[in-house]
Amino acid sequence: MKMYPRKIKSRRLYNAGFVKVLQTSQNHLNLVLVNNVPLFFNVRDGPYMPTLRLLHQYPDIMKKLQVDRGAIKFVLAGANIMCPGLTSPGGALNDEVLEETPVAIMAEGKQHALAIGFTKMSAKDM
């Protein structure tokens, strides 16, 4: 959680009350709960990522990639995001995004992120 900006830490999130880390062994998932509200998660030994709920409250804590309108229903159904969904009209890349970077996936014409993920290649390679 050190990789996320201090403006989140300086708010009441960490001082709000009871902090609990919930571990599930079957899916290798860890959840960080503050007052029973999930704020961060990690899968296996990966880095902690903000939940969509937290990302909607603080949209600037992660770098963003944008998919075109045609990709929205597939991403919401669990599909991986392919380069054409990011490079076509309506898609947008952030040139600063490197390989294996956690990113927020935004959708063309929508205000909130629809997914959180890792890049498999840098934006320049896409």
mmCIF file of C-alpha atoms in Angstrom:
data_model
loop_
_atom_site.group_PDB
_atom_site.id
_atom_site.type_symbol
_atom_site.label_atom_id
_atom_site.label_comp_id
_atom_site.label_asym_id
_atom_site.label_seq_id
_atom_site.Cartn_x
_atom_site.Cartn_y
_atom_site.Cartn_z
ATOM 1 C CA MET A 1 0.000 0.000 0.000
ATOM 2 C CA LYS A 2 3.074 2.196 0.030
ATOM 3 C CA MET A 3 2.694 2.777 -3.714
ATOM 4 C CA TYR A 4 -0.486 4.839 -3.388
ATOM 5 C CA PRO A 5 -0.378 8.593 -2.758
ATOM 6 C CA ARG A 6 -0.302 10.071 0.708
ATOM 7 C CA LYS A 7 -3.557 11.958 0.204
ATOM 8 C CA ILE A 8 -5.379 8.699 0.881
ATOM 9 C CA LYS A 9 -3.348 7.978 3.992
ATOM 10 C CA SER A 10 -3.806 11.488 5.310
ATOM 11 C CA ARG A 11 -7.569 11.166 5.120
ATOM 12 C CA ARG A 12 -9.580 9.280 7.708
ATOM 13 C CA LEU A 13 -9.186 5.868 6.059
ATOM 14 C CA TYR A 14 -6.387 4.587 8.244
ATOM 15 C CA ASN A 15 -7.504 6.375 11.383
ATOM 16 C CA ALA A 16 -11.183 5.561 10.929
ATOM 17 C CA GLY A 17 -11.291 2.645 13.283
ATOM 18 C CA PHE A 18 -10.865 -1.091 13.238
ATOM 19 C CA VAL A 19 -8.503 -2.397 10.525
ATOM 20 C CA LYS A 20 -8.674 -6.092 9.705
ATOM 21 C CA VAL A 21 -6.895 -8.245 7.121
ATOM 22 C CA LEU A 22 -9.106 -11.070 5.956
ATOM 23 C CA GLN A 23 -7.400 -14.067 4.330
ATOM 24 C CA THR A 24 -9.019 -16.759 2.248
ATOM 25 C CA SER A 25 -6.827 -19.758 1.548
ATOM 26 C CA GLN A 26 -8.841 -21.267 -1.291
ATOM 27 C CA ASN A 27 -8.538 -18.310 -3.674
ATOM 28 C CA HIS A 28 -5.327 -16.939 -2.134
ATOM 29 C CA LEU A 29 -7.031 -13.585 -1.649
ATOM 30 C CA ASN A 30 -6.322 -11.052 1.103
ATOM 31 C CA LEU A 31 -8.710 -8.190 1.832
ATOM 32 C CA VAL A 32 -7.919 -5.143 3.962
ATOM 33 C CA LEU A 33 -11.070 -3.989 5.710
ATOM 34 C CA VAL A 34 -11.524 -0.730 7.605
ATOM 35 C CA ASN A 35 -14.726 -0.745 9.635
ATOM 36 C CA ASN A 36 -15.806 -3.773 7.563
ATOM 37 C CA VAL A 37 -15.406 -1.845 4.286
ATOM 38 C CA PRO A 38 -12.985 -3.504 1.805
ATOM 39 C CA LEU A 39 -10.359 -0.986 0.681
ATOM 40 C CA PHE A 40 -7.425 -3.037 -0.651
ATOM 41 C CA PHE A 41 -6.900 -6.586 -1.883
ATOM 42 C CA ASN A 42 -4.134 -8.779 -3.187
ATOM 43 C CA VAL A 43 -4.085 -12.127 -4.931
ATOM 44 C CA ARG A 44 -1.450 -14.678 -3.943
ATOM 45 C CA ASP A 45 1.736 -12.716 -3.225
ATOM 46 C CA GLY A 46 0.975 -9.816 -5.576
ATOM 47 C CA PRO A 47 0.909 -6.183 -4.567
ATOM 48 C CA TYR A 48 -2.053 -4.699 -2.747
ATOM 49 C CA MET A 49 -4.500 -2.988 -5.078
ATOM 50 C CA PRO A 50 -7.344 -0.605 -4.216
ATOM 51 C CA THR A 51 -10.881 -1.896 -4.587
ATOM 52 C CA LEU A 52 -13.146 -0.271 -7.148
ATOM 53 C CA ARG A 53 -14.996 1.349 -4.269
ATOM 54 C CA LEU A 54 -11.831 3.136 -3.130
ATOM 55 C CA LEU A 55 -10.818 3.930 -6.714
ATOM 56 C CA HIS A 56 -14.188 5.598 -7.323
ATOM 57 C CA GLN A 57 -13.599 7.811 -4.261
ATOM 58 C CA TYR A 58 -10.000 8.654 -5.245
ATOM 59 C CA PRO A 59 -9.794 8.318 -9.043
ATOM 60 C CA ASP A 60 -6.286 9.752 -9.351
ATOM 61 C CA ILE A 61 -4.449 7.173 -7.230
ATOM 62 C CA MET A 62 -3.629 4.952 -10.234
ATOM 63 C CA LYS A 63 -2.544 5.416 -13.818
ATOM 64 C CA LYS A 64 -5.408 4.976 -16.263
ATOM 65 C CA LEU A 65 -6.026 3.214 -19.546
ATOM 66 C CA GLN A 66 -9.276 3.672 -21.454
ATOM 67 C CA VAL A 67 -11.117 1.073 -23.525
ATOM 68 C CA ASP A 68 -13.569 1.871 -26.313
ATOM 69 C CA ARG A 69 -17.323 1.393 -25.909
ATOM 70 C CA GLY A 70 -17.276 -1.986 -27.663
ATOM 71 C CA ALA A 71 -15.055 -3.512 -24.978
ATOM 72 C CA ILE A 72 -17.180 -2.531 -21.969
ATOM 73 C CA LYS A 73 -19.531 -5.525 -21.880
ATOM 74 C CA PHE A 74 -16.679 -7.975 -22.408
ATOM 75 C CA VAL A 75 -14.514 -6.465 -19.649
ATOM 76 C CA LEU A 76 -17.453 -6.485 -17.234
ATOM 77 C CA ALA A 77 -17.951 -10.165 -18.087
ATOM 78 C CA GLY A 78 -14.342 -10.902 -17.100
ATOM 79 C CA ALA A 79 -12.499 -10.803 -20.432
ATOM 80 C CA ASN A 80 -8.884 -9.741 -20.704
ATOM 81 C CA ILE A 81 -8.311 -6.403 -22.390
ATOM 82 C CA MET A 82 -6.652 -6.654 -25.763
ATOM 83 C CA CYS A 83 -4.591 -3.957 -27.498
ATOM 84 C CA PRO A 84 -7.271 -3.132 -30.118
ATOM 85 C CA GLY A 85 -9.658 -2.052 -27.351
ATOM 86 C CA LEU A 86 -7.061 0.437 -26.134
ATOM 87 C CA THR A 87 -5.639 1.646 -29.441
ATOM 88 C CA SER A 88 -8.871 2.030 -31.442
ATOM 89 C CA PRO A 89 -10.796 5.340 -31.555
ATOM 90 C CA GLY A 90 -12.323 5.747 -28.111
ATOM 91 C CA GLY A 91 -9.439 4.005 -26.388
ATOM 92 C CA ALA A 92 -6.630 5.904 -24.680
ATOM 93 C CA LEU A 93 -3.160 4.978 -23.518
ATOM 94 C CA ASN A 94 -0.923 6.664 -20.959
ATOM 95 C CA ASP A 95 2.609 6.614 -22.406
ATOM 96 C CA GLU A 96 4.099 6.486 -18.902
ATOM 97 C CA VAL A 97 2.627 3.034 -18.216
ATOM 98 C CA LEU A 98 5.313 0.357 -18.104
ATOM 99 C CA GLU A 99 5.062 -3.424 -18.190
ATOM 100 C CA GLU A 100 3.501 -5.016 -15.046
ATOM 101 C CA THR A 101 2.075 -1.672 -13.875
ATOM 102 C CA PRO A 102 -1.196 -1.677 -11.918
ATOM 103 C CA VAL A 103 -3.749 0.442 -13.800
ATOM 104 C CA ALA A 104 -7.353 1.571 -13.570
ATOM 105 C CA ILE A 105 -9.405 0.620 -16.626
ATOM 106 C CA MET A 106 -11.710 3.427 -17.662
ATOM 107 C CA ALA A 107 -14.396 3.246 -20.346
ATOM 108 C CA GLU A 108 -15.121 5.660 -23.151
ATOM 109 C CA GLY A 109 -17.893 8.017 -22.081
ATOM 110 C CA LYS A 110 -18.014 6.772 -18.471
ATOM 111 C CA GLN A 111 -16.917 8.550 -15.304
ATOM 112 C CA HIS A 112 -15.834 5.635 -13.087
ATOM 113 C CA ALA A 113 -13.359 2.813 -13.582
ATOM 114 C CA LEU A 114 -14.799 -0.542 -14.593
ATOM 115 C CA ALA A 115 -11.784 -2.692 -13.689
ATOM 116 C CA ILE A 116 -8.337 -2.766 -12.116
ATOM 117 C CA GLY A 117 -5.497 -4.770 -13.572
ATOM 118 C CA PHE A 118 -1.861 -5.155 -14.569
ATOM 119 C CA THR A 119 -0.367 -4.394 -17.938
ATOM 120 C CA LYS A 120 1.422 -7.243 -19.672
ATOM 121 C CA MET A 121 3.314 -4.848 -21.926
ATOM 122 C CA SER A 122 4.215 -1.168 -21.842
ATOM 123 C CA ALA A 123 1.992 1.428 -23.482
ATOM 124 C CA LYS A 124 4.719 2.155 -26.028
ATOM 125 C CA ASP A 125 4.715 -1.497 -27.115
ATOM 126 C CA MET A 126 0.953 -1.498 -27.520
#
